[in-house]
Every structure is written in structure tokens, then in C-alpha cells.
Amino acid sequence: VRRSNIVQTRLSIGVVGAGTAGTAAAILLARAGHRVVVYERVAQPGPVGAGIVLQPSGQAALATLGLLAPVLERGAAIHRLRCVNHRGRSVLDLNYASLSPDAFGLGLHRGVLFSVLFAAANRQSDLDLRCGVEIERAVTDAEGRSHLVTADGRHDGPYDLVVVADGTGSKLRKLVAPRARVYPYAWGAMWFVGDDPNRIYRDELFQVVRGTHHMVGFLPTGLGPSGTTPQVSLYFSIRLDRVDAFRSSGFESFRRTVLGDDPRARTLVEQIQSPDALLSAAYAHVALNTWHGPGTVLLGDSGHAMSPQLGQGSNLALVDATVLAECLQVDQPLQQALAHYSRVRRAHLRYYQWATRSITPWFQSNRNVLGWLRDVLMPLGQRLPWFRRQMGLSMAGGMRGLLHSPLPIPLAKALPAPIPMASATKPLED
Ligand SMILES: Cc1cc2nc3c(=O)[nH]c(=O)nc-3n(C[C@H](O)[C@H](O)[C@H](O)COP(=O)(O)OP(=O)(O)OC[C@H]3O[C@@H](n4cnc5c(N)ncnc54)[C@H](O)[C@@H]3O)c2cc1C
């Protein structure tokens, strides 16, 4: 493939969805000289959500966007993933430093990533951000260009390329994969983000599991989009058909269980005044083998929604955006560039689709025997240096299956170290 820094054609691009994938792609494509319109169904998108982990893979993608520094300032460095069972026995203990001395995960409020990307999209010339516009479908004209049809029946366009980034519940996925199946998980999670002024939770993502029915986790989350107090996200596993029962009668026993799992959580648990303070999250699995169609490409969860068990969704979405921008810089017809995109992304995406689908039932499912096996097998597997390395690479976002070399995780060396949180004094701009 012949590379060229010069963009041969100025494409007209419609992006559906202003989440992580949509905004990141829109910024890069507008910077490359294309004309970009982003449609977001929420009229006033805000920095909502709980904690996520920005892995070295996602950090590298944000660095490409030139947006890593403000995110580092508001995140909390995570050096270790530690999971124990209810008896306190180690199930999993992975260190980023074993991959590269400078590698780390970044615990982050999802709203920080949103605010940084959204503000950059707003500043970007040739990028028209239209909020409060829901896209229902796309139609193709006689010249093969796409028109996006809004919920109120308006036709917008024409576009040479439609970037579908409308998340797990995508309406436009069918443009590329008409028969794609969405597999909802029976288990989801409940979340609370609280203050942790004394930084009781620091440096590690800590989880306690009991069988496959019970999992509580604590993720240092940084300062959030506008605060000055360190935060921690508490999450726990729940079967989705039990959320209502939990809200009406399970709350007190939940508090006792969390304190039983980790007595350090007292100040955090005291901040949860009622079950309504906990947000519930459901997730689904979408597995595709190709992510492009005529003049269309799927990015982020629309093309590869997965359970957050490996904490990869936002990271994959960011990598998608950078790879798409690179593929469009290559001097070749659009359709070839899109096919090239699917080829380049295949190994990475298929690995994480397979890995999350395989590992999730070992932590969240009705099959308790898997929890027992996990407690026995994972510590044994971790004694093998090869297995340990594969698990570390999987956590860091770099695995591309056994037949392909991993993404270069030591890339973290090239990145600035996280800034001590105390120095982040000003909130992010809107
Ligand atoms: C509980 C939980 C924990 C998670 N933890 C992590 C983690 O630790 N690390 C990590 O990397 N990821 C994590 N994720 C996953 C991560 O949040 C997603 O993978 C990521 O947000 C995907 O980004 P996206 O842009 O593809 O989709 P989204 O962020 O869902 O954005 C889609 C956007 O499209 C808009 N939209 C939808 N339909 C339309 C339409 N028809 N017209 C116009 N606009 C539309 C939506 O309003 C939204 O703004 C977690 C997810 C959950 C649920």
C-alpha cells in the first residue's frame, strides 16, 4: 500500500453518535481535511457515567489526538489489578510494570474522557456538531452517496462516508451487518462514584469475588470532570432481573456485604444514602468479522460491544478512530481504504471479542462451578511466565491473538507520566 501524507480527496463524512468513537474519529478526520458533520441524539450531552480504565492502548490513541495531557491530569494511575476471593486468597494479580517499567492504567471518570473529546470537537474547524438530532437510517442515492434520515424524517447529506458510532444499541449497524445478533448479558453491574479524600484506594484496581454471583470492585477514578477531591468507583455484579428487588429490599445487606469484603470501604459506603444513588448498567455482546460496507464503517460499541470485564470498550473505540484516520490517509479509493481498515483491526478486535465472551461467565454467570474453577486455575496459570504475560497484555489492551504480535505496549515509555492529582486545580472546560 502506497502511503501519502496528502489527502487526495476531501471527503464529506457523516458521523452518527458523539460518544468516544464518534468524537475521536470526527476530530481526526476533520484535521485531515475532510468535511465532517456529527449527529448526536442527546440535545445537551454531559459528562455522565462512572469509572473506566484507560489502558496503555487507549492512552496512545489519545496521545495521537493530542489530548492525553488533560486526561492524565484528572485520572489516577493504576499499577496493579488485584482480585481476591471472599476468603482473601489471590485469584488474579497483574502488574503493568511487568510489561514495561513505565506502563500504567489510568482510572478515570468517563465524563473526563467525554469532556475532553467533546470540547476538542467543538473547537475543531470543519467539524459541525449537531446535538439533539437522532438518525434513524441511511439511504443511498443514484451516485452511491449516503443520506442520513433523521427521526423527524429529514434527509441530510449526501455523504461519501458514513461513520456509524451509535453505541451498543446501534440502529445503523445493519448497514454493514444486516444479520448481526446482539447478545444481552443476564448479569450487569451497579455503580457508585464517591469521594475518597484520603486516597484509601490508590494504585490498584481491587476486586473481591465469591463464586460467579458476587463481585465487588474499587477503582480509583481521579478527580472527575470538575472536582478537586479524589474519587473512587464502587461497582458490584448483579443479575439484571434482581435490580428492582435489590432497590426495594437488598440495600442494607449490600452495605454489610461490601464492608465484610473490604472494611476500608466504610467512608465510601456511608456516602451511599439510598439505593437510588446506585446506577445500574447492562451490557451486550456484538461479534462481527468485518466492520465496513459500501461507504460505511462501524466504530466502537456499534461494531464490537462487549462486557466490561476486561475494561477495553473505550480503549478499542479510541484505537478504531486512529486506525480509520490512518487508513483514509493512504492514497487509494475509499472502498479499499475501508477494507484495509477492517483488515488492520481484525486481529485486535476478534481477540477481545473472544476473550471477553470467554472470561465473563467465570466472573458473572449462573454457573457457580466456573467460579470455583477460576479460583483454582487462575493462580496456577499465573505461575507460568508465558500465561502471565498474555494476561498482562490482555489487560493493557495490546493483545491481538496468538498468531499476531501484540500492539507495542512499551509505547507508554513515550508518554508523559501521570501528573500528581493534587496539581490539577482547574476544572475541564465544557
Ligand atoms: C459498566 C460499564 C463499565 C465499563 N468500563 C469500561 C472500562 O473500564 N474501560 C473501557 O475502556 N470501557 C469500559 N466500558 C465500555 C465503554 O463505556 C464503551 O465501550 C464506550 O463508551 C463505547 O464508546 P462508543 O462511542 O462506541 O459508544 P457510546 O459511548 O455509547 O456512544 C454512542 C453515542 O451515540 C449516540 N447515539 C446513539 N444512537 C444514535 C442515533 N440513532 N442518532 C444519533 N446519535 C445516537 C448516543 O447518544 C451516544 O452519545 C464500560 C461500559 C460499562 C457499561
Short mmCIF file of C-alpha atoms and ligand atoms in Angstrom, two decimals, residues 15-24 38-43 45 50-55 57-58 106-108 110 113-114 117-118 130 132-137 149-151 164-172 188-191 205 219 235 279-284 299-318 320, ligand 1:
data_model
loop_
_atom_site.label_atom_id
_atom_site.label_comp_id
_atom_site.label_asym_id
_atom_site.label_seq_id
_atom_site.Cartn_x
_atom_site.Cartn_y
_atom_site.Cartn_z
CA VAL A 15 -20.69 10.58 11.85
CA VAL A 16 -23.59 9.11 13.83
CA GLY A 17 -23.00 9.36 17.60
CA ALA A 18 -20.84 11.72 19.65
CA GLY A 19 -19.54 9.14 22.14
CA THR A 20 -15.89 8.15 22.46
CA ALA A 21 -15.58 6.59 19.00
CA GLY A 22 -17.59 9.23 17.13
CA THR A 23 -15.91 12.33 18.56
CA ALA A 24 -12.39 10.88 18.35
CA VAL A 38 -21.54 14.68 13.72
CA TYR A 39 -25.11 13.81 14.75
CA GLU A 40 -25.81 13.20 18.42
CA ARG A 41 -29.31 12.33 19.60
CA VAL A 42 -28.84 13.82 23.09
CA ALA A 43 -29.61 17.54 22.98
CA PRO A 45 -24.64 15.74 26.18
CA ALA A 50 -18.69 6.09 36.31
CA GLY A 51 -15.11 4.91 36.33
CA ILE A 52 -13.30 3.37 33.40
CA VAL A 53 -9.71 2.31 32.91
CA LEU A 54 -7.79 3.99 30.14
CA GLN A 55 -5.28 1.34 29.14
CA SER A 57 -3.57 1.24 24.15
CA GLY A 58 -6.17 3.99 24.73
CA LEU A 106 -5.44 5.29 34.21
CA GLY A 107 -8.54 5.17 36.43
CA LEU A 108 -10.80 7.85 35.06
CA ARG A 110 -15.93 8.53 31.96
CA LEU A 113 -12.90 11.49 28.54
CA PHE A 114 -16.21 12.78 27.24
CA LEU A 117 -13.15 14.88 23.41
CA PHE A 118 -16.34 16.95 23.19
CA ARG A 130 -25.34 18.75 15.70
CA GLY A 132 -30.41 16.70 19.60
CA VAL A 133 -30.61 15.01 16.18
CA GLU A 134 -31.39 11.31 16.10
CA ILE A 135 -30.54 9.36 12.95
CA GLU A 136 -32.97 6.57 12.07
CA ARG A 137 -31.44 5.13 8.92
CA VAL A 149 -32.55 10.22 7.67
CA THR A 150 -33.38 11.92 10.96
CA ALA A 151 -36.10 10.81 13.38
CA VAL A 164 -21.54 4.63 12.46
CA ALA A 165 -20.62 5.20 16.11
CA ASP A 166 -24.02 4.98 17.76
CA GLY A 167 -23.09 2.51 20.51
CA THR A 168 -24.35 -0.91 21.61
CA GLY A 169 -27.99 -0.27 20.67
CA SER A 170 -26.95 0.88 17.17
CA LYS A 171 -29.75 1.46 14.69
CA LEU A 172 -27.32 1.77 11.79
CA GLY A 188 -24.82 -6.40 34.72
CA ALA A 189 -23.38 -4.06 37.32
CA MET A 190 -24.36 -1.33 39.77
CA TRP A 191 -22.11 1.67 40.23
CA LEU A 205 -8.00 -1.83 40.84
CA LEU A 219 -11.46 1.65 41.06
CA TYR A 235 -19.15 -1.48 41.39
CA LEU A 279 -26.63 3.43 38.78
CA SER A 280 -27.27 0.17 37.01
CA ALA A 281 -25.54 -0.83 33.79
CA ALA A 282 -26.43 -3.60 31.36
CA TYR A 283 -24.15 -4.82 28.62
CA ALA A 284 -24.33 -6.88 25.46
CA LEU A 299 -16.61 2.11 15.08
CA GLY A 300 -16.73 1.46 18.82
CA ASP A 301 -19.55 -0.45 20.51
CA SER A 302 -21.70 -0.38 17.37
CA GLY A 303 -19.22 -2.83 15.84
CA HIS A 304 -17.95 -4.68 18.88
CA ALA A 305 -19.97 -4.16 22.06
CA MET A 306 -18.68 -6.36 24.84
CA SER A 307 -18.90 -6.87 28.60
CA PRO A 308 -16.60 -4.54 30.56
CA GLN A 309 -14.91 -7.50 32.27
CA LEU A 310 -11.56 -6.69 30.61
CA GLY A 311 -12.17 -2.91 30.65
CA GLN A 312 -11.48 -2.40 26.95
CA GLY A 313 -14.51 -0.78 25.28
CA SER A 314 -13.42 2.88 25.30
CA ASN A 315 -9.86 1.89 24.50
CA LEU A 316 -10.88 -0.11 21.46
CA ALA A 317 -13.12 2.77 20.36
CA LEU A 318 -10.16 5.18 20.52
CA ASP A 320 -10.64 2.33 15.98
C1 LIG B 1 -20.47 -0.75 33.45
C2 LIG B 1 -19.52 -0.43 32.34
C3 LIG B 1 -18.16 -0.31 32.63
C4 LIG B 1 -17.24 -0.02 31.61
N1 LIG B 1 -15.91 0.04 31.92
C5 LIG B 1 -15.02 0.29 30.93
C6 LIG B 1 -13.62 0.39 31.21
O1 LIG B 1 -13.15 0.24 32.34
N2 LIG B 1 -12.77 0.67 30.17
C7 LIG B 1 -13.23 0.85 28.91
O2 LIG B 1 -12.42 1.09 28.02
N3 LIG B 1 -14.54 0.76 28.61
C8 LIG B 1 -15.45 0.47 29.58
N4 LIG B 1 -16.77 0.39 29.28
C9 LIG B 1 -17.20 0.45 27.88
C10 LIG B 1 -17.26 1.86 27.32
O3 LIG B 1 -18.06 2.69 28.11
C11 LIG B 1 -17.80 1.77 25.89
O4 LIG B 1 -17.16 0.73 25.20
C12 LIG B 1 -17.57 3.06 25.14
O5 LIG B 1 -18.30 4.09 25.75
C13 LIG B 1 -18.01 2.90 23.68
O6 LIG B 1 -17.99 4.14 23.02
P1 LIG B 1 -18.88 4.37 21.73
O7 LIG B 1 -18.54 5.74 21.24
O8 LIG B 1 -18.75 3.23 20.81
O9 LIG B 1 -20.39 4.32 22.22
P2 LIG B 1 -21.15 5.29 23.22
O10 LIG B 1 -20.24 5.86 24.23
O11 LIG B 1 -22.34 4.51 23.69
O12 LIG B 1 -21.64 6.50 22.29
C14 LIG B 1 -22.67 6.36 21.35
C15 LIG B 1 -23.27 7.74 21.14
O13 LIG B 1 -24.19 7.68 20.05
C16 LIG B 1 -25.37 8.38 20.39
N5 LIG B 1 -26.44 7.79 19.57
C17 LIG B 1 -26.97 6.55 19.69
N6 LIG B 1 -27.88 6.33 18.75
C18 LIG B 1 -27.93 7.45 17.99
C19 LIG B 1 -28.70 7.82 16.84
N7 LIG B 1 -29.58 6.98 16.29
N8 LIG B 1 -28.52 9.07 16.30
C20 LIG B 1 -27.62 9.93 16.86
N9 LIG B 1 -26.88 9.63 17.97
C21 LIG B 1 -27.03 8.39 18.51
C22 LIG B 1 -25.52 8.14 21.87
O14 LIG B 1 -26.36 9.11 22.48
C23 LIG B 1 -24.06 8.23 22.34
O15 LIG B 1 -23.68 9.56 22.63
C24 LIG B 1 -17.71 0.13 30.27
C25 LIG B 1 -19.08 0.04 29.99
C26 LIG B 1 -19.97 -0.24 31.01
C27 LIG B 1 -21.45 -0.37 30.68
#
